[in-house]
Amino acid sequence: MAVLKVKFTKTRRDKLAQILWILNWISVVTGVILFSLGLFLKVELKKREDLMAEKDIQYVPNMLIAVGLIACAINFLGGKICYDCVDSSKFLRWKLIMLPYIVCTFFFTLCVLVGALMCYSMHWELEEALNLGLMQAMRFYKDTDMPGRCFLKHTVDTLQIQFQCCGNSGYKDWFHIQWISHRYLDMSKKEVVDRLRSNVEGKYLMDGVPFSCCNINSPRPCIQQQITNNSAHFNYEHQTEDQNLWMKGCRQALLEYYTHIMQSIGLTVLITWLFELSVLTGVRYLQTSLENVLRQGDPDSESDGWLLENSLMETARTNLSIIKSLGKSNQINTANNGDPNIDVPSTSKAHYGPDNVPPKEKMETS
């Protein structure tokens, strides 16, 4: 029994073909949108690749770019097919192509769905890449005179000002990192020398942060040195008073920024998937209804269209039996090394005795 069978008159078939022609061209536009979204995401990730660990997180934008290009090609072909199918006589040129086209388009829609899910699943990989990348950038913050790292100070300062954040998880991350270069330390001061000697690794650690951590909205002048020393500042209590520093960590700020982008893109891709699925459903109805018209031989007659000719279980059994038969034939060909005549006995070298003469011939000659 056919699944979701619908009866079509000639007028309804023609209208369906016209509507699908328009929808396929709209799908071409959605393919361009997917391509643009993938390109936009790729550029946004590329902007801050210096703040991310070397992890393969470009697979999501690459997937969207590929899906967008394929969508343009598939739907352009679909528009041409539906345009010709308005005239049932032109359906013959596409009859053998439509079913493979529908199967390929079905698997393509699955790829679109996978792309939408990947947009939401990228969150954890992005968080790990940001965590490792930001910590590494902070460690190299002081290396302004070292090739390959001299730009990181500007990059981190710009990030903290633009996203109003400080450190990786918070401003206290700077307490555990030497972010001032040795070239700017006055080694003639006993305090500096003692601080360097007090650290096992010889690092100059202090309870201070770079200037870019300062909250520009604070009415009080920025306190970025000796943050935990209450006596170093007038009318100051670091445990109770609101800090005039950015309190949010840059990892959280960047993660929120990219998550908002990914969720918006994921929703767009999900809507595109639903739209592509509806177009594919219409093309399947058009294909089956036109094939039934050809069987009846009257182009003006009514015909049935369906999604599946048999029930889901019957279709699954049929496809499974086809796959099994293909597997068995492949095993036979492999066993025979591809030689179809391997089991055929050869008579060219038959041996009939010492005279090599068949018995009948031998009796006749005698």
Tab-separated table of N, CA, C and O in Angstrom, residues 125 132 154 218 340 343 354:
chain	number	residue	atom	x	y	z
A	125	GLU	N	34.131	22.325	21.705
A	125	GLU	CA	35.445	22.385	21.073
A	125	GLU	C	35.964	23.821	21.034
A	125	GLU	O	37.158	24.065	21.229
A	132	LEU	N	42.818	27.179	25.951
A	132	LEU	CA	44.249	26.949	25.727
A	132	LEU	C	44.897	28.125	25.003
A	132	LEU	O	46.019	28.536	25.334
A	154	HIS	N	49.347	43.679	21.675
A	154	HIS	CA	48.306	44.491	21.042
A	154	HIS	C	47.014	43.695	20.862
A	154	HIS	O	45.907	44.224	21.070
A	218	SER	N	34.012	53.077	35.503
A	218	SER	CA	34.210	53.264	36.945
A	218	SER	C	34.515	54.733	37.250
A	218	SER	O	35.355	55.348	36.581
A	340	PRO	N	34.005	-15.706	-15.354
A	340	PRO	CA	32.695	-16.376	-15.396
A	340	PRO	C	32.768	-17.797	-15.922
A	340	PRO	O	31.834	-18.570	-15.776
A	343	ASP	N	34.006	-22.464	-13.921
A	343	ASP	CA	33.406	-23.769	-13.636
A	343	ASP	C	33.016	-24.526	-14.904
A	343	ASP	O	32.428	-25.593	-14.831
A	354	PRO	N	44.930	-44.177	-25.493
A	354	PRO	CA	46.259	-44.069	-26.113
A	354	PRO	C	46.206	-43.477	-27.504
A	354	PRO	O	47.124	-42.802	-27.931
